mmCIF file of C-alpha atoms in Angstrom:
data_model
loop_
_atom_site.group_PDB
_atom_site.id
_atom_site.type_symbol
_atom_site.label_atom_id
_atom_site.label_comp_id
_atom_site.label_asym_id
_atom_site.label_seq_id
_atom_site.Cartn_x
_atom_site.Cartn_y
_atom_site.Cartn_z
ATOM 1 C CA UNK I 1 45.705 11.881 -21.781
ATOM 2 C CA UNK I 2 43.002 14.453 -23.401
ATOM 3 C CA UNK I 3 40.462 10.855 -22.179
ATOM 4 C CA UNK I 4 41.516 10.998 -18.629
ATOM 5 C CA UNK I 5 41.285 14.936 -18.116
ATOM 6 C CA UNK I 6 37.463 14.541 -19.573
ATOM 7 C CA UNK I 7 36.380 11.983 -16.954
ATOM 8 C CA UNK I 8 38.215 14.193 -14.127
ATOM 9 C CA UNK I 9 36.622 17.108 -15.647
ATOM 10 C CA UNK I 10 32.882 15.407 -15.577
ATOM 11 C CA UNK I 11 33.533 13.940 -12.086
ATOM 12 C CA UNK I 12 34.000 17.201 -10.894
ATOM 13 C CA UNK I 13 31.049 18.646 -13.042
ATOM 14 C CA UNK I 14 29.019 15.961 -12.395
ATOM 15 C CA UNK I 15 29.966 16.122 -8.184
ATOM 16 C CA UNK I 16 29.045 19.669 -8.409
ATOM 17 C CA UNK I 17 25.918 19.110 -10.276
ATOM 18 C CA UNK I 18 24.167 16.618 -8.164
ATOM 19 C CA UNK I 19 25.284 18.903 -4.996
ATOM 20 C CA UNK I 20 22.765 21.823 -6.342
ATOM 21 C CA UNK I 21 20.099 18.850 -7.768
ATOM 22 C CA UNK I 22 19.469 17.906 -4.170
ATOM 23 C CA UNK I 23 20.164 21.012 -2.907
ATOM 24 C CA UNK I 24 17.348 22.274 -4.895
ATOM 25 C CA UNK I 25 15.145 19.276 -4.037
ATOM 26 C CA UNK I 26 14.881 20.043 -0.411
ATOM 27 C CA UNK I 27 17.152 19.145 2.953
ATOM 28 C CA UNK I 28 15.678 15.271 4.676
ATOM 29 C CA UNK I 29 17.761 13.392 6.502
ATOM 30 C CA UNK I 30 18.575 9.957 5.061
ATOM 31 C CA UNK I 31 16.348 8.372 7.339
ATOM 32 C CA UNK I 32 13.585 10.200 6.610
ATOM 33 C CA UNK I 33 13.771 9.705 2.618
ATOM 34 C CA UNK I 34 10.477 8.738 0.979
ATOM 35 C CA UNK I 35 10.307 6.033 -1.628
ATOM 36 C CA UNK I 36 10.302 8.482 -4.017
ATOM 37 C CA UNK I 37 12.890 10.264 -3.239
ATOM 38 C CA UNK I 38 15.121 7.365 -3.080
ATOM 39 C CA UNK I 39 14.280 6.254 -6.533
ATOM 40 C CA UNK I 40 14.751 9.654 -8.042
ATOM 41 C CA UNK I 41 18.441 10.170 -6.013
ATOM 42 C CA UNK I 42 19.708 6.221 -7.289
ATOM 43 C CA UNK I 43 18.475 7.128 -10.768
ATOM 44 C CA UNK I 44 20.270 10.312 -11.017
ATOM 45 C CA UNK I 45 23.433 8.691 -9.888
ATOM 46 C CA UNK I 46 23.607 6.392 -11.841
ATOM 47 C CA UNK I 47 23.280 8.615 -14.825
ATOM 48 C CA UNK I 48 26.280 10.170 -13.499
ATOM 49 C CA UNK I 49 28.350 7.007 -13.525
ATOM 50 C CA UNK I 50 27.277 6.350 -16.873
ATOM 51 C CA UNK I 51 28.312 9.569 -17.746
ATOM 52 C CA UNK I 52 31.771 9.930 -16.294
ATOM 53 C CA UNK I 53 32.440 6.248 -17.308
ATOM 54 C CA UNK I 54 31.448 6.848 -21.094
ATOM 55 C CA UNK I 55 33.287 9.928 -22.182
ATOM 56 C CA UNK I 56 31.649 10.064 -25.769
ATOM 57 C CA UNK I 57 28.090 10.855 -24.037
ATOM 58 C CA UNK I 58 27.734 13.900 -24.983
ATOM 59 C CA UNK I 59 27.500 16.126 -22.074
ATOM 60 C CA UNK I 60 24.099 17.711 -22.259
ATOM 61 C CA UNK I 61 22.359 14.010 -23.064
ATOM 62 C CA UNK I 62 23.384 12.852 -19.248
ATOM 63 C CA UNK I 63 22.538 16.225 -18.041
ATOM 64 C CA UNK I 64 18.641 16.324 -19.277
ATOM 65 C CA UNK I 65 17.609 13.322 -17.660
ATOM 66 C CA UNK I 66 19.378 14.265 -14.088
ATOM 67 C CA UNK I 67 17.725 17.899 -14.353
ATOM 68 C CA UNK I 68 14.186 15.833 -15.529
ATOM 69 C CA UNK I 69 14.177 13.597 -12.855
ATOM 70 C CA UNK I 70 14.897 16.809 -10.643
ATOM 71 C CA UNK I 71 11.718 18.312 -11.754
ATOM 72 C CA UNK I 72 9.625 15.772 -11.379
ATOM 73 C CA UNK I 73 10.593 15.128 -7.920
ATOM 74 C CA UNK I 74 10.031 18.935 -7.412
ATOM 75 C CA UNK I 75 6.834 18.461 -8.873
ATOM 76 C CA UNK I 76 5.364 15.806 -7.490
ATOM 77 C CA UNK I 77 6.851 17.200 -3.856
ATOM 78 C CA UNK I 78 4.655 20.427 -4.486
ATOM 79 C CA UNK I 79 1.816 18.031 -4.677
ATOM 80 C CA UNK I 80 1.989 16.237 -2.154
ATOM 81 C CA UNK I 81 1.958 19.044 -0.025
ATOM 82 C CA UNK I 82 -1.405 20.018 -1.682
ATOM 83 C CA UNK I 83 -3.373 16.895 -1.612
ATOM 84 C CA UNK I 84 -3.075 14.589 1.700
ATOM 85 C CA UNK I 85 -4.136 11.791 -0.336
ATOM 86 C CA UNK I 86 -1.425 12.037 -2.889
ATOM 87 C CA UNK I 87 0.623 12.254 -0.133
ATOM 88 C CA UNK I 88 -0.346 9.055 1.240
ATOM 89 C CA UNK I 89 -0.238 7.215 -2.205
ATOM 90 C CA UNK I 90 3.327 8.165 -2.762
ATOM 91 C CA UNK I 91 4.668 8.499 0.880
ATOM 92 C CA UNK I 92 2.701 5.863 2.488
ATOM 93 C CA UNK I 93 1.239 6.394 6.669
ATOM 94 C CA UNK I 94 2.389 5.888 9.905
ATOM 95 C CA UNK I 95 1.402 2.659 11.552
ATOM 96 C CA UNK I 96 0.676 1.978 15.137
ATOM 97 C CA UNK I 97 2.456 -0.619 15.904
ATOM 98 C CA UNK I 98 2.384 -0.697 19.978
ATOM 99 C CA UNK I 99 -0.434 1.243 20.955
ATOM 100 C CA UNK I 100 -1.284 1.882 24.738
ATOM 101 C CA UNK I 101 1.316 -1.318 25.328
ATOM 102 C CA UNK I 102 -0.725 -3.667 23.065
ATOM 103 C CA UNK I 103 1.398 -4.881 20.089
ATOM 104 C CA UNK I 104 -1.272 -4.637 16.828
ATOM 105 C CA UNK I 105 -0.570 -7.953 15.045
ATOM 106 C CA UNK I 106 -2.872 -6.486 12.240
ATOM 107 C CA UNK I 107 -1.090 -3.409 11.404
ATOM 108 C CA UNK I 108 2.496 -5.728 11.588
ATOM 109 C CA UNK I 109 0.671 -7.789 9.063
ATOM 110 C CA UNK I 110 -0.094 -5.277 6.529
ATOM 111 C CA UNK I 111 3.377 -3.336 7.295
ATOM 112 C CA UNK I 112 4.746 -7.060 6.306
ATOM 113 C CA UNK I 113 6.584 -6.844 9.655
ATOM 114 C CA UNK I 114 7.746 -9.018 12.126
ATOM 115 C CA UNK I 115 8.940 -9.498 15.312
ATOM 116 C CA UNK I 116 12.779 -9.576 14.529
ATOM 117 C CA UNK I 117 12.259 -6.082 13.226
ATOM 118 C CA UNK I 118 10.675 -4.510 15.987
ATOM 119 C CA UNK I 119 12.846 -5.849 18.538
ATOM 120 C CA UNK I 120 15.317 -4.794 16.738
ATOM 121 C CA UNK I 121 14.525 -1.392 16.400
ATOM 122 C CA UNK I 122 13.876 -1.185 20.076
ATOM 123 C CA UNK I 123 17.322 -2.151 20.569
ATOM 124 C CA UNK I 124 18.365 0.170 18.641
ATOM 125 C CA UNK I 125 16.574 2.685 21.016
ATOM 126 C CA UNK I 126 17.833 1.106 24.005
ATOM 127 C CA UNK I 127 14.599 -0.353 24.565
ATOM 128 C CA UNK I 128 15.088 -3.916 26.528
ATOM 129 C CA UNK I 129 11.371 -4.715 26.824
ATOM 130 C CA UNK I 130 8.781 -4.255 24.934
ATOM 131 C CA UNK I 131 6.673 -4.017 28.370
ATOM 132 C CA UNK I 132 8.064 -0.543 28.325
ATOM 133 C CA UNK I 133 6.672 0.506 25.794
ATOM 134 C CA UNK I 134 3.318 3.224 25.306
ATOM 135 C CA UNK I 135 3.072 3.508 21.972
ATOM 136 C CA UNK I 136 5.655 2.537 18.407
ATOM 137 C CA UNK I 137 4.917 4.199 15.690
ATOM 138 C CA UNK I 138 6.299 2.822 11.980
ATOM 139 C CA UNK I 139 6.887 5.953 10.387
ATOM 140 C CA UNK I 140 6.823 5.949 6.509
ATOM 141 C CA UNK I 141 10.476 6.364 5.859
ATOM 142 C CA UNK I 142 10.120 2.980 7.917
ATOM 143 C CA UNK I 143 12.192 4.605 11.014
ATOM 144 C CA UNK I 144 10.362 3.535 14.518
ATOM 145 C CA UNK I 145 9.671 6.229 16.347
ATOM 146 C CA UNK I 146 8.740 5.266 20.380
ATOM 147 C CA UNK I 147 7.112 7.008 23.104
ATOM 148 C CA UNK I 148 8.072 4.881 26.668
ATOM 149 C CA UNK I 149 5.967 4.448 29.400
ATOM 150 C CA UNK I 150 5.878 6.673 32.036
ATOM 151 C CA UNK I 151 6.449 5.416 35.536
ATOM 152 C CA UNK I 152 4.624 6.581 38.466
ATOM 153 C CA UNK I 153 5.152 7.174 42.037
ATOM 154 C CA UNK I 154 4.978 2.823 42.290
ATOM 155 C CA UNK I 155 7.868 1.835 40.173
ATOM 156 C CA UNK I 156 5.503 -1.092 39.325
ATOM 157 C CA UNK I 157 2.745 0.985 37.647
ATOM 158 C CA UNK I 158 3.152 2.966 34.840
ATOM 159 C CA UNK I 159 0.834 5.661 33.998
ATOM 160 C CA UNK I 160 -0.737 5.735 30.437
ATOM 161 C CA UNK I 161 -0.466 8.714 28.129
ATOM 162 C CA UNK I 162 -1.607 10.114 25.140
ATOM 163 C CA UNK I 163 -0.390 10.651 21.933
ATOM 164 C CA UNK I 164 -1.361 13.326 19.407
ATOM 165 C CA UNK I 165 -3.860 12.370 16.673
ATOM 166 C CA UNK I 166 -4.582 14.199 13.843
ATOM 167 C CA UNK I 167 -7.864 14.650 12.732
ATOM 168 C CA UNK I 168 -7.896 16.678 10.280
ATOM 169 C CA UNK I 169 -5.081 17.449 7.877
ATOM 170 C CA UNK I 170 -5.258 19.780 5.014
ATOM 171 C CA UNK I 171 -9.006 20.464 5.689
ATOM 172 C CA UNK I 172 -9.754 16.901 5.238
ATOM 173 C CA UNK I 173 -11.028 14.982 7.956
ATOM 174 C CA UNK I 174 -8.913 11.534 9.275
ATOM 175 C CA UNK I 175 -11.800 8.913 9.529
ATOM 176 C CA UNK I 176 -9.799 6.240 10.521
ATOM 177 C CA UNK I 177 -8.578 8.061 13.270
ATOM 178 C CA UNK I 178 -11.772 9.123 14.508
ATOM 179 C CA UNK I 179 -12.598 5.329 14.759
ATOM 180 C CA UNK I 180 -9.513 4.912 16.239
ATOM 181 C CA UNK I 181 -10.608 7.052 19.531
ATOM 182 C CA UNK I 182 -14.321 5.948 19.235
ATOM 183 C CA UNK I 183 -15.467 9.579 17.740
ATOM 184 C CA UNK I 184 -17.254 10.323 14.485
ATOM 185 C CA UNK I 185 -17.351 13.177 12.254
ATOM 186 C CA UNK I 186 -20.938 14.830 13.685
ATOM 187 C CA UNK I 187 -18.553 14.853 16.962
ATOM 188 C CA UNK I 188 -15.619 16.135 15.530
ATOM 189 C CA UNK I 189 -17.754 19.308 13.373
ATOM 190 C CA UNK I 190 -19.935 19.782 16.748
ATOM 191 C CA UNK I 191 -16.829 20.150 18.471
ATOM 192 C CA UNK I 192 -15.627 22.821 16.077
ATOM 193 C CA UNK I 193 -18.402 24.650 16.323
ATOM 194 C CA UNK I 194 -18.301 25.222 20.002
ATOM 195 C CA UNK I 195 -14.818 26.607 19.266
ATOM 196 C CA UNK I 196 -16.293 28.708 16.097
ATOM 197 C CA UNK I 197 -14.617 27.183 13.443
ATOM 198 C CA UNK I 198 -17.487 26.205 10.620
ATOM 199 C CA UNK I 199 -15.739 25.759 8.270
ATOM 200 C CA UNK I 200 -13.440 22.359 8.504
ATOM 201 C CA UNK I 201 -11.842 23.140 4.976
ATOM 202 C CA UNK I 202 -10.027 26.136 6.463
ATOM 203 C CA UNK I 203 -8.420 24.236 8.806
ATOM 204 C CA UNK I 204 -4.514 23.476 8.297
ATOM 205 C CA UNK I 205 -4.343 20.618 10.778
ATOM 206 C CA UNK I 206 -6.395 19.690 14.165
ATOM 207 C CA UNK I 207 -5.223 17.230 16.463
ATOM 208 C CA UNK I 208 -6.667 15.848 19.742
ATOM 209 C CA UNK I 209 -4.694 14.530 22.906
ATOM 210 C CA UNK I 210 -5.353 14.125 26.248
ATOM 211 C CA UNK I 211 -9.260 16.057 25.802
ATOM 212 C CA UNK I 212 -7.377 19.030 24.324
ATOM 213 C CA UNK I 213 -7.683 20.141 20.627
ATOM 214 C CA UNK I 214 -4.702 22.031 18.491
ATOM 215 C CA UNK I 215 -5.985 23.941 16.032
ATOM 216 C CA UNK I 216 -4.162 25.559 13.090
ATOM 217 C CA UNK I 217 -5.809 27.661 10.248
ATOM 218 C CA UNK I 218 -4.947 27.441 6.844
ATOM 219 C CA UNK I 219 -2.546 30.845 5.847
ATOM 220 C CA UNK I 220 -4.616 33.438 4.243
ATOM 221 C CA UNK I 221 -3.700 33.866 1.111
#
């Protein structure tokens, strides 16, 4: 009897616990989990299984390691705000998979993606041809995200848009995707200089689309 109140008691301590873990870790949808983050949230349940299924554990043993892992996760989330590239290392980038209606067999490649995936995902979007498609983007949670093409007066022409490109993140310039729009960095710092901004470090995040710039400084601190 006293064994089966202790593994209702640590299901319910251990329930509660993991609530304020990833309570404390942040709010993402499931979708939008980094590697990472699902590592550090299989890990931690799984220390709670352990825990509830092996009553002699002692308590604050399973604990540590759940509230470790927590940190770290915190920890390395703080830096990847800070550092772009860190960022990329753990998170991975967006890949263009359909850009301006051409399919990039390249990008695919090093995605290790085929086909059967994309057409599925399209599905999935209610997307019946890929003809219809502007641009797919393989987000790093490895969710498509799609941008259709818009049709024109002539339901047999489509007009082709734009979408945003960030060239500089975090004060650090994007090279590839200067190359990707035929620009290079003497453009990209003249450019800011017409607009009076020197200084590319102080700048959160710039983006170009259709000719236009979005600029956003860096909070003063």
């Amino acid at each position: 009897m006293e064994e089966f109140l202790t593994i209702i008691f640590r299901t319910i301590f251990f329930y509660a616990l993991i609530l304020v873990i990833f309570r404390l870790m942040g709010k993402r949808e499931i979708g939008e989990l980094s590697i990472l983050d699902l590592v550090v949230f299989i890990m931690i349940g799984e220390l709670a299984v352990v825990a509830i299924e092996r009553p002699t554990v002692k308590l604050f043993h399973a604990v540590l390691p759940m509230v470790l892992l927590m940190a770290v996760q915190i920890i390395m989330a703080i830096s990847s705000l800070k550092s772009k590239k860190f960022r990329d290392l753990v998170d991975g980038k967006p890949s263009i998979i359909i850009n301006r209606g051409k399919i990039d067999e390249e990008a695919m490649r090093k995605q290790r993606y085929n086909f059967d995936d994309l057409l599925t995902q399209l599905r999935e979007k209610d997307i019946r041809s890929i003809a219809d498609v502007e641009f797919a983007i393989l987000e790093s949670s490895g969710s498509l995200s799609v941008i259709e093409k818009q049709k024109g007066s002539d339901s047999s022409e489509a007009k082709s848009g734009d979408i945003t490109i960030p060239l500089i993140l975090d004060g650090t310039v994007e090279e590839e995707n200067l190359q990707r729009i035929n620009k290079t960095n003497l453009w990209l710092r003249q450019e800011m200089k017409k607009k009076g901004y020197r200084d590319l470090k102080k700048i959160s995040f710039c983006s170009y689309e259709n000719g236009k710039f979005y600029i956003d400084l860096m909070d003063e601190e």
